[in-house]
């Protein structure tokens, strides 16, 4: 049986390679009648595929011949393992495949010469062009099946099993990869067409793909989303003309777009980020006005009593129409009522729920990464004695985990998040005051605790700032928190804008503050820190920590490794997306130190050295 | 290699459904009248050709099977292109395969390029007697989707032929589909007429 599978692999591969040769010949023959662009669009890289598969066939057959013309499982494993990376070239062919047949059909209709040539090809080859063009796709999908069958028939204890298993995994992965790439290409293609149709090239951003487009029979703005008037609004929507209120809804992986159809043109009505959008089906059995309901009793009521019963059944009966009404709430707070065909609505709601789940997941991963980076900054900077000092070790992985766990707990309590971080900051501050009164190196346990709290406070604060769904309440709490800090830091101005400016307070501060003498409380540690390159947490650091979550001391801050920069970039992007003014100063500071450019930082502060100098913990800040 | 026999229409029919519902068995039973008890996933068969006579018309069917390739959805979706008939197969003894029909229909909606391709719902393996899906249930589902429902057993041959003929009849009854078929295969038909005299018949 194994023998027959082996033979089948070899025989079908030989057939396939000869089919590919035919396809290449067809390509050559048709190139006399078609433009080079059309040829590429139809035949893609079929010549490359021929090369790849000739190589495979040679591998299989060559081995067979050398082996006295019997092919063995080991040879197959070897040949396919070698083939796997080259299967990637199928992605191009398969991507073109989605349009090649339509294109060819259109070209045949347009040009009789093409039609004649294609007819001739179909006659001589005995198969329609469509069959020829799909062969590579079919063959690609068969490789995993062939290898799987072979694997199933190979004894697991035998010497062939492991290499075959390896070959199967490699091929399976390669084909899955092609499948994914083709899907991604199709989704991108969809978005490109959409952006062009809407005349909105700005919709094309990397990583955005079009997942689904849904016909909306009618749509209208929903003026009273929560009020009693819903039934009336639904009624109005239902009675609207389909021709004037038709729309399309496009679901991208990060955005939902609503476009009105006017004749053959589309206009974009609404663009809203999925993370801040909700889509809910309205229960029409509740909110449908009576005149749109189907009477459930066929007979007319004869007396009063029956009439009452009739009326009762009337209101409780099914809506007169079969569509689903969905409420769309956009990030700007606008509500729409959409009337969709039932199947379309189901499809949309499912796809939306999936997309939203993915977005939330990504946000979490991103926030976690960013917070990790923040923590790292802490570990690498002020709170850790330099390893060279021979003092304490940098924050261990276990400790980091612990801090992350703290962060998680903080995240779970979503409601009290703002308060919690304020609270943690406060605790950290108290600890710091206690700790800074003596040489912390001699109180290592307290130091450790403090460091942990610092980290936790930083991540908690950052968590508040990075949270994609931060409500106004959190914002307010945060603002309040900053307010109080600002007041203590002698910055007279209050309010959001001023807080933002206030975070640069250090920089804006008068030069004389810079060289001000440290209060006696700080002096011992500060001098230790300066002389040895190791710094203990100081009040000044905490001050800036809870105001900006800024890495405290540039002198002790090592340039982060590339992956850390990547995370920082994520952080910056997250902040940009949220338009987060609280984060701005932090990002600018990080960017200056790490060389990760942000739009604000680039060129905004040409004098880097000065900035770093100014962002260094200035002694003036230590008063508390 | 050359087109054998004369025919009035050339139809492309696609078999879809969950893995293991017996698509390949159904195909082999219909085209070769054979049945393999323990069939591995289809390997080596891309499509089978069979000519049938329905209502006095000769239709040459190319029947495509996607067995075992369900995992690569995007790639297999290209099989849907230009399809005139779809045979949606499930296993009456496995409810799960019935539950997935909706997904298959959605897929079909998304990828099929010929509008209103003739659809037929086929409940396979009725010989096993471990029914999890009743005839009524399947009929109701099919009716909701404007499909016919046929029960078959590829093993005992019951209903197989009828199922395929049903699809052909449905295609013949749909003018749009006929137009699409002739538009696409005009060369094939022309060829068939030229070579019709050779007297070869692929209907076996």
XYZ file of N, CA, C and O in Angstrom, chain A residues 92-259:
672
model
N 1.941 33.854 -5.312
C 1.722 34.807 -6.392
C 0.720 34.253 -7.405
O -0.229 34.931 -7.806
N 0.935 33.007 -7.775
C 0.029 32.416 -8.757
C -1.400 32.350 -8.215
O -2.361 32.702 -8.889
N -1.529 31.903 -6.973
C -2.863 31.728 -6.390
C -3.566 33.071 -6.193
O -4.776 33.158 -6.318
N -2.803 34.102 -5.877
C -3.404 35.427 -5.713
C -3.978 35.910 -7.035
O -5.098 36.404 -7.107
N -3.195 35.733 -8.101
C -3.672 36.154 -9.422
C -4.857 35.301 -9.849
O -5.736 35.757 -10.563
N -4.851 34.060 -9.372
C -5.888 33.121 -9.785
C -7.297 33.620 -9.556
O -8.218 33.248 -10.275
N -7.462 34.491 -8.545
C -8.814 34.932 -8.235
C -9.381 35.819 -9.335
O -10.590 35.919 -9.487
N -8.496 36.456 -10.106
C -9.008 37.354 -11.141
C -8.667 36.893 -12.547
O -9.242 37.389 -13.518
N -7.734 35.963 -12.653
C -7.220 35.622 -13.984
C -8.321 35.113 -14.920
O -8.373 35.484 -16.084
N -9.208 34.291 -14.367
C -10.220 33.699 -15.253
C -11.225 34.732 -15.737
O -11.637 34.717 -16.891
N -11.605 35.647 -14.814
C -12.526 36.707 -15.209
C -11.894 37.595 -16.270
O -12.530 37.985 -17.246
N -10.617 37.896 -16.034
C -9.900 38.756 -16.980
C -9.847 38.105 -18.357
O -10.128 38.737 -19.381
N -9.509 36.834 -18.361
C -9.405 36.122 -19.633
C -10.754 36.122 -20.354
O -10.829 36.329 -21.572
N -11.815 35.911 -19.590
C -13.141 35.878 -20.183
C -13.458 37.239 -20.824
O -13.978 37.312 -21.942
N -13.124 38.298 -20.106
C -13.393 39.638 -20.629
C -12.584 39.895 -21.898
O -13.089 40.440 -22.882
N -11.323 39.456 -21.877
C -10.453 39.680 -23.039
C -10.951 38.905 -24.252
O -10.878 39.377 -25.391
N -11.481 37.719 -23.978
C -11.997 36.906 -25.089
C -13.180 37.585 -25.748
O -13.360 37.517 -26.960
N -13.993 38.207 -24.912
C -15.163 38.881 -25.462
C -14.762 40.103 -26.273
O -15.388 40.434 -27.273
N -13.728 40.781 -25.798
C -13.334 42.038 -26.430
C -12.629 41.833 -27.757
O -12.800 42.598 -28.691
N -11.820 40.803 -27.817
C -10.942 40.654 -28.977
C -11.164 39.284 -29.656
O -10.837 38.248 -29.079
N -11.701 39.284 -30.853
C -11.949 38.003 -31.542
C -10.677 37.199 -31.748
O -10.719 35.960 -31.748
N -9.565 37.887 -31.944
C -8.301 37.178 -32.150
C -7.934 36.366 -30.919
O -7.446 35.239 -31.015
N -8.178 36.965 -29.747
C -7.893 36.262 -28.496
C -8.822 35.059 -28.381
O -8.398 33.946 -28.056
N -10.081 35.297 -28.661
C -11.072 34.228 -28.587
C -10.650 33.049 -29.464
O -10.675 31.889 -29.049
N -10.214 33.400 -30.649
C -9.820 32.341 -31.593
C -8.621 31.559 -31.063
O -8.602 30.325 -31.088
N -7.653 32.313 -30.559
C -6.441 31.664 -30.055
C -6.765 30.763 -28.868
O -6.261 29.636 -28.762
N -7.627 31.273 -27.973
C -7.972 30.481 -26.788
C -8.751 29.234 -27.195
O -8.507 28.137 -26.684
N -9.663 29.399 -28.155
C -10.421 28.249 -28.642
C -9.484 27.183 -29.189
O -9.647 25.985 -28.914
N -8.518 27.650 -29.923
C -7.576 26.708 -30.515
C -6.837 25.942 -29.422
O -6.668 24.730 -29.495
N -6.417 26.708 -28.412
C -5.713 26.087 -27.289
C -6.606 25.050 -26.620
O -6.192 23.917 -26.347
N -7.865 25.428 -26.390
C -8.771 24.504 -25.705
C -9.017 23.260 -26.539
O -9.170 22.159 -26.020
N -9.052 23.455 -27.853
C -9.263 22.292 -28.721
C -8.074 21.361 -28.698
O -8.222 20.149 -28.568
N -6.884 21.944 -28.819
C -5.707 21.077 -28.884
C -5.406 20.428 -27.547
O -4.925 19.305 -27.487
N -5.697 21.150 -26.463
C -5.363 20.570 -25.161
C -6.508 19.750 -24.587
O -6.308 18.983 -23.654
N -7.701 19.967 -25.119
C -8.826 19.160 -24.661
C -9.413 19.609 -23.329
O -10.271 18.933 -22.781
N -8.949 20.701 -22.801
C -9.521 21.172 -21.541
C -9.751 22.669 -21.611
O -8.969 23.389 -22.236
N -10.818 23.128 -20.964
C -11.040 24.572 -20.958
C -9.920 25.291 -20.190
O -9.278 24.687 -19.330
N -9.716 26.542 -20.528
C -8.642 27.315 -19.900
C -8.755 27.342 -18.378
O -7.761 27.298 -17.663
N -9.989 27.419 -17.905
C -10.205 27.461 -16.459
C -9.577 26.271 -15.756
O -8.970 26.407 -14.691
N -9.697 25.117 -16.373
C -9.123 23.910 -15.778
C -7.604 23.977 -15.737
O -6.980 23.566 -14.771
N -7.039 24.506 -16.792
C -5.580 24.621 -16.824
C -5.088 25.563 -15.740
O -4.111 25.288 -15.053
N -5.794 26.677 -15.619
C -5.309 27.701 -14.698
C -5.445 27.296 -13.230
O -4.774 27.831 -12.366
N -6.325 26.338 -12.973
C -6.528 25.978 -11.573
C -5.612 24.824 -11.132
O -5.473 24.533 -9.958
N -4.955 24.215 -12.097
C -4.135 23.047 -11.763
C -3.087 23.297 -10.669
O -2.960 22.491 -9.744
N -2.330 24.387 -10.756
C -1.340 24.615 -9.690
C -1.976 24.726 -8.300
O -1.426 24.224 -7.319
N -3.143 25.369 -8.228
C -3.827 25.493 -6.944
C -4.192 24.110 -6.411
O -3.971 23.785 -5.247
N -4.726 23.298 -7.304
C -5.125 21.953 -6.887
C -3.939 21.116 -6.434
O -3.994 20.439 -5.426
N -2.873 21.220 -7.205
C -1.704 20.412 -6.880
C -1.141 20.815 -5.516
O -0.800 19.967 -4.703
N -1.090 22.092 -5.290
C -0.557 22.594 -4.031
C -1.350 22.014 -2.850
O -0.788 21.586 -1.854
N -2.678 22.011 -2.986
C -3.523 21.499 -1.897
C -3.372 19.998 -1.712
O -3.706 19.460 -0.659
N -2.877 19.330 -2.720
C -2.764 17.866 -2.635
C -1.513 17.420 -1.885
O -1.489 16.331 -1.317
N -0.480 18.238 -1.895
C 0.774 17.793 -1.258
C 0.593 17.374 0.202
O 1.059 16.301 0.593
N -0.075 18.201 1.004
C -0.258 17.756 2.394
C -1.036 16.443 2.479
O -0.721 15.587 3.315
N -2.005 16.262 1.599
C -2.800 15.028 1.627
C -1.948 13.814 1.284
O -2.037 12.771 1.926
N -1.135 13.992 0.254
C -0.285 12.881 -0.166
C 0.678 12.493 0.947
O 0.850 11.308 1.263
N 1.290 13.490 1.535
C 2.277 13.197 2.575
C 1.609 12.624 3.819
O 2.164 11.765 4.493
N 0.412 13.113 4.096
C -0.298 12.613 5.265
C -0.624 11.129 5.091
O -0.450 10.332 6.016
N -1.075 10.796 3.898
C -1.388 9.386 3.632
C -0.137 8.529 3.771
O -0.168 7.454 4.370
N 0.936 9.039 3.234
C 2.192 8.301 3.309
C 2.623 8.131 4.763
O 3.043 7.056 5.193
N 2.458 9.193 5.517
C 2.843 9.184 6.924
C 2.015 8.170 7.702
O 2.527 7.436 8.548
N 0.725 8.126 7.385
C -0.162 7.196 8.087
C 0.225 5.747 7.825
O -0.039 4.866 8.638
N 0.838 5.533 6.692
C 1.178 4.154 6.344
C 2.610 3.800 6.701
O 3.098 2.733 6.362
N 3.281 4.737 7.337
C 4.666 4.491 7.721
C 4.708 4.132 9.198
O 4.117 4.833 10.018
N 5.366 3.017 9.546
C 5.428 2.648 10.964
C 6.169 3.715 11.779
O 7.232 4.197 11.375
N 5.564 4.085 12.900
C 6.126 5.176 13.689
C 7.499 4.854 14.240
O 8.292 5.751 14.522
N 7.754 3.547 14.411
C 9.040 3.175 14.994
C 10.138 3.128 13.933
O 11.322 3.116 14.260
N 9.740 3.108 12.681
C 10.714 2.972 11.602
C 11.574 4.204 11.410
O 11.262 5.275 11.941
N 12.647 4.051 10.652
C 13.578 5.168 10.449
C 13.004 6.260 9.543
O 13.472 7.390 9.574
N 11.995 5.920 8.749
C 11.462 6.892 7.798
C 10.495 7.884 8.445
O 10.221 8.944 7.898
N 9.965 7.479 9.606
C 8.856 8.262 10.144
C 9.241 9.710 10.473
O 8.570 10.654 10.034
N 10.338 9.859 11.196
C 10.721 11.206 11.638
C 10.959 12.161 10.468
O 10.400 13.259 10.438
N 11.775 11.767 9.481
C 11.961 12.686 8.348
C 10.674 12.957 7.574
O 10.451 14.087 7.113
N 9.819 11.946 7.485
C 8.547 12.148 6.777
C 7.661 13.127 7.528
O 7.025 13.999 6.944
N 7.654 12.955 8.829
C 6.868 13.836 9.694
C 7.361 15.277 9.510
O 6.587 16.208 9.388
N 8.668 15.409 9.474
C 9.274 16.722 9.290
C 8.851 17.319 7.947
O 8.460 18.487 7.866
N 8.900 16.483 6.913
C 8.525 16.955 5.575
C 7.060 17.346 5.540
O 6.689 18.402 5.000
N 6.235 16.527 6.172
C 4.793 16.812 6.192
C 4.526 18.143 6.883
O 3.789 18.995 6.366
N 5.150 18.338 8.052
C 4.943 19.593 8.782
C 5.381 20.790 7.943
O 4.692 21.805 7.881
N 6.546 20.628 7.300
C 7.075 21.743 6.508
C 6.125 22.084 5.360
O 5.829 23.257 5.106
N 5.636 21.048 4.690
C 4.751 21.276 3.544
C 3.421 21.850 4.012
O 2.886 22.803 3.441
N 2.915 21.274 5.078
C 1.644 21.752 5.614
C 1.744 23.235 5.984
O 0.868 24.030 5.654
N 2.831 23.583 6.639
C 3.035 24.989 7.009
C 3.148 25.869 5.789
O 2.616 26.981 5.750
N 3.874 25.374 4.801
C 4.077 26.174 3.591
C 2.746 26.440 2.897
O 2.457 27.562 2.479
N 1.918 25.397 2.803
C 0.637 25.574 2.113
C -0.282 26.493 2.928
O -0.953 27.364 2.379
N -0.277 26.303 4.241
C -1.065 27.196 5.086
C -0.586 28.636 4.901
O -1.394 29.564 4.835
N 0.723 28.792 4.807
C 1.293 30.131 4.597
C 0.801 30.738 3.298
O 0.424 31.913 3.253
N 0.783 29.945 2.237
C 0.288 30.438 0.948
C -1.177 30.836 1.083
O -1.599 31.907 0.650
N -1.928 29.965 1.738
C -3.354 30.236 1.955
C -3.548 31.577 2.675
O -4.352 32.406 2.268
N -2.770 31.775 3.724
C -2.891 33.021 4.498
C -2.512 34.229 3.664
O -3.143 35.278 3.736
N -1.448 34.059 2.889
C -0.982 35.204 2.100
C -1.992 35.565 1.016
O -2.205 36.741 0.723
N -2.586 34.543 0.440
C -3.586 34.822 -0.593
C -4.787 35.529 0.031
O -5.320 36.484 -0.522
N -5.174 35.074 1.210
C -6.310 35.704 1.865
C -5.993 37.166 2.189
O -6.784 38.058 1.927
N -4.805 37.379 2.736
C -4.408 38.747 3.077
C -4.411 39.622 1.834
O -4.868 40.769 1.860
N -3.903 39.065 0.728
C -3.852 39.831 -0.512
C -5.259 40.176 -0.985
O -5.519 41.296 -1.428
N -6.163 39.205 -0.854
C -7.544 39.462 -1.280
C -8.180 40.544 -0.432
O -8.902 41.401 -0.924
N -7.902 40.479 0.861
C -8.490 41.471 1.759
C -7.932 42.859 1.472
O -8.650 43.852 1.499
N -6.640 42.917 1.206
C -6.019 44.213 0.888
C -6.578 44.758 -0.413
O -6.887 45.933 -0.529
N -6.701 43.857 -1.368
C -7.251 44.235 -2.669
C -8.635 44.860 -2.488
O -8.957 45.899 -3.062
N -9.428 44.229 -1.636
C -10.765 44.734 -1.364
C -10.721 46.141 -0.808
O -11.477 47.017 -1.230
N -9.809 46.370 0.110
C -9.705 47.694 0.723
C -9.253 48.733 -0.294
O -9.741 49.862 -0.305
N -8.331 48.320 -1.155
C -7.833 49.248 -2.169
C -8.976 49.683 -3.086
O -9.151 50.874 -3.362
N -9.756 48.714 -3.536
C -10.888 49.033 -4.405
C -11.852 49.973 -3.691
O -12.348 50.937 -4.268
N -12.071 49.675 -2.422
C -12.993 50.483 -1.640
C -12.476 51.912 -1.500
O -13.213 52.886 -1.712
N -11.190 52.032 -1.158
C -10.612 53.358 -0.962
C -10.710 54.163 -2.253
O -10.987 55.366 -2.246
N -10.512 53.470 -3.371
C -10.601 54.165 -4.657
C -12.027 54.590 -4.953
O -12.282 55.713 -5.388
N -12.958 53.684 -4.674
C -14.361 54.003 -4.955
C -14.845 55.171 -4.111
O -15.661 55.981 -4.544
N -14.321 55.247 -2.890
C -14.752 56.323 -2.002
C -13.937 57.589 -2.207
O -14.231 58.634 -1.637
N -12.887 57.472 -3.019
C -11.996 58.609 -3.198
C -11.262 58.959 -1.916
O -10.973 60.118 -1.657
N -11.037 57.952 -1.093
C -10.384 58.213 0.191
C -9.146 57.337 0.314
O -9.178 56.282 0.947
N -8.063 57.794 -0.286
C -6.837 57.002 -0.239
C -6.305 56.874 1.182
O -5.543 55.988 1.491
N -6.742 57.804 2.040
C -6.233 57.763 3.420
C -6.746 56.539 4.178
O -6.264 56.221 5.261
N -7.720 55.844 3.600
C -8.208 54.637 4.265
C -7.202 53.501 4.174
O -7.245 52.555 4.942
N -6.316 53.615 3.195
C -5.314 52.572 3.017
C -4.211 52.761 4.034
O -3.395 53.662 3.894
N -4.207 51.969 5.058
C -3.085 51.996 5.979
C -2.555 50.577 6.093
O -3.303 49.625 5.901
N -1.273 50.456 6.366
C -0.730 49.107 6.473
C -1.497 48.342 7.553
O -1.948 48.930 8.524
N -1.627 47.092 7.389
C -2.274 46.187 8.348
C -3.795 46.285 8.320
O -4.457 45.470 8.935
N -4.353 47.270 7.652
C -5.811 47.290 7.595
C -6.266 46.441 6.423
O -5.744 46.544 5.322
N -7.225 45.595 6.680
C -7.763 44.772 5.602
C -9.276 44.817 5.656
O -9.858 45.028 6.717
N -9.857 44.604 4.511
C -11.317 44.596 4.429
C -11.804 43.182 4.687
O -11.416 42.252 4.001
N -12.611 43.007 5.698
C -13.062 41.667 6.050
C -14.396 41.328 5.393
O -14.629 40.205 4.992
N -15.254 42.307 5.325
C -16.606 41.993 4.912
C -17.285 43.265 4.432
O -17.075 44.337 4.980
N -18.096 43.150 3.399
C -18.939 44.291 3.071
C -20.381 43.801 3.034
O -20.677 42.719 2.540
N -21.235 44.581 3.602
C -22.610 44.161 3.820
C -23.560 45.202 3.248
O -23.356 46.404 3.426
N -24.576 44.727 2.562
C -25.588 45.638 2.037
C -26.513 46.092 3.149
O -27.024 45.274 3.908
N -26.707 47.393 3.225
C -27.670 47.927 4.173
C -28.849 48.412 3.338
O -28.696 49.282 2.488
N -30.012 47.810 3.576
C -31.167 48.162 2.757
C -31.532 49.631 2.958
O -31.780 50.366 2.005
N -31.556 50.051 4.214
C -31.865 51.446 4.528
C -31.126 51.805 5.793
O -30.893 50.952 6.638
N -30.817 53.067 5.922
C -30.238 53.485 7.189
C -30.713 54.888 7.522
O -31.121 55.656 6.643
N -30.720 55.197 8.781
C -31.085 56.527 9.229
C -30.401 56.785 10.548
O -30.069 55.837 11.284
N -30.201 58.047 10.843
C -29.597 58.370 12.124
C -30.626 58.081 13.213
O -31.819 58.303 13.022
N -30.128 57.585 14.317
C -30.998 57.255 15.436
C -30.880 58.401 16.445
O -29.856 58.575 17.090
N -31.950 59.197 16.553
C -31.834 60.405 17.361
C -32.016 60.145 18.843
O -31.421 60.792 19.675
N -32.877 59.202 19.155
C -33.112 58.923 20.571
C -32.809 57.460 20.843
O -33.705 56.625 20.923
N -31.548 57.160 20.986
C -31.163 55.757 21.092
C -31.749 55.071 22.307
O -31.977 53.871 22.302
N -31.991 55.808 23.372
C -32.451 55.118 24.568
C -33.915 55.409 24.879
O -34.513 54.790 25.735
N -34.454 56.372 24.158
C -35.784 56.828 24.527
C -36.912 55.932 24.080
O -36.714 54.861 23.503
N -38.101 56.399 24.364
C -39.289 55.623 24.024
C -39.592 55.726 22.534
O -40.373 54.968 21.996
N -39.013 56.723 21.910
C -39.333 56.963 20.502
C -38.716 55.946 19.555
O -38.840 56.072 18.339
N -38.060 54.940 20.119
C -37.352 53.991 19.264
C -38.298 53.321 18.273
O -38.001 53.201 17.091
N -39.441 52.906 18.783
C -40.404 52.237 17.916
C -40.760 53.103 16.725
O -40.784 52.634 15.586
N -40.982 54.368 16.988
C -41.328 55.286 15.905
C -40.185 55.433 14.913
O -40.391 55.458 13.706
N -38.995 55.530 15.481
C -37.847 55.678 14.587
C -37.667 54.449 13.712
O -37.339 54.555 12.537
N -37.889 53.291 14.335
C -37.799 52.045 13.563
C -38.855 52.072 12.463
O -38.583 51.758 11.305
N -40.053 52.500 12.843
C -41.134 52.575 11.869
C -40.793 53.482 10.708
O -41.008 53.139 9.540
N -40.210 54.623 11.041
C -39.836 55.578 9.998
C -38.792 54.950 9.059
O -38.858 55.086 7.851
N -37.856 54.261 9.696
C -36.796 53.621 8.905
C -37.390 52.602 7.940
O -37.047 52.571 6.760
N -38.299 51.785 8.475
C -38.868 50.721 7.657
C -39.644 51.302 6.469
O -39.619 50.753 5.369
N -40.311 52.424 6.712
C -41.132 52.958 5.634
C -40.350 53.832 4.657
O -40.891 54.350 3.698
N -39.050 53.977 4.907
C -38.230 54.776 3.988
C -38.069 54.061 2.645
O -38.165 52.838 2.569
N -37.771 54.860 1.666
C -37.571 54.276 0.350
C -36.190 53.625 0.280
O -35.193 54.183 0.741
N -36.158 52.456 -0.288
C -34.894 51.740 -0.396
C -33.918 52.441 -1.327
O -32.709 52.333 -1.179
N -34.472 53.147 -2.290
C -33.575 53.708 -3.300
C -32.780 54.896 -2.765
O -31.674 55.155 -3.215
N -33.351 55.607 -1.796
C -32.660 56.817 -1.349
C -31.828 56.604 -0.099
O -30.974 57.411 0.214
N -32.088 55.551 0.629
C -31.357 55.372 1.884
C -30.540 54.087 1.916
O -30.306 53.517 2.964
N -30.155 53.662 0.735
C -29.340 52.465 0.637
C -27.919 52.784 1.095
O -27.432 53.887 0.884
N -27.294 51.808 1.711
C -25.918 52.039 2.143
C -25.142 50.729 2.096
O -25.709 49.655 1.872
N -23.852 50.863 2.279
C -23.004 49.687 2.409
C -22.218 49.840 3.691
O -21.843 50.953 4.080
N -22.006 48.729 4.340
C -21.226 48.746 5.563
C -19.986 47.899 5.307
O -20.100 46.759 4.881
N -18.834 48.490 5.536
C -17.593 47.744 5.318
C -16.925 47.498 6.648
O -16.666 48.449 7.406
N -16.646 46.245 6.885
C -15.969 45.899 8.126
C -14.502 45.621 7.831
O -14.175 44.687 7.116
N -13.634 46.489 8.362
C -12.201 46.245 8.260
C -11.758 45.649 9.589
O -12.522 45.604 10.542
N -10.491 45.224 9.641
C -10.052 44.585 10.878
C -9.928 45.573 12.034
O -9.875 45.182 13.181
N -9.915 46.866 11.733
C -9.828 47.817 12.841
C -10.902 48.904 12.784
O -11.059 49.666 13.721
N -11.607 48.975 11.679
C -12.513 50.095 11.471
C -13.800 49.615 10.821
O -13.817 48.638 10.078
N -14.852 50.348 11.104
C -16.126 50.081 10.450
C -16.467 51.315 9.623
O -16.377 52.441 10.118
N -16.837 51.102 8.365
C -17.138 52.225 7.486
C -18.571 52.120 6.996
O -19.024 51.049 6.614
N -19.250 53.230 7.027
C -20.619 53.259 6.527
C -20.643 54.197 5.332
O -20.243 55.358 5.436
N -21.085 53.695 4.194
C -21.094 54.522 2.992
C -22.468 54.561 2.368
O -23.149 53.548 2.274
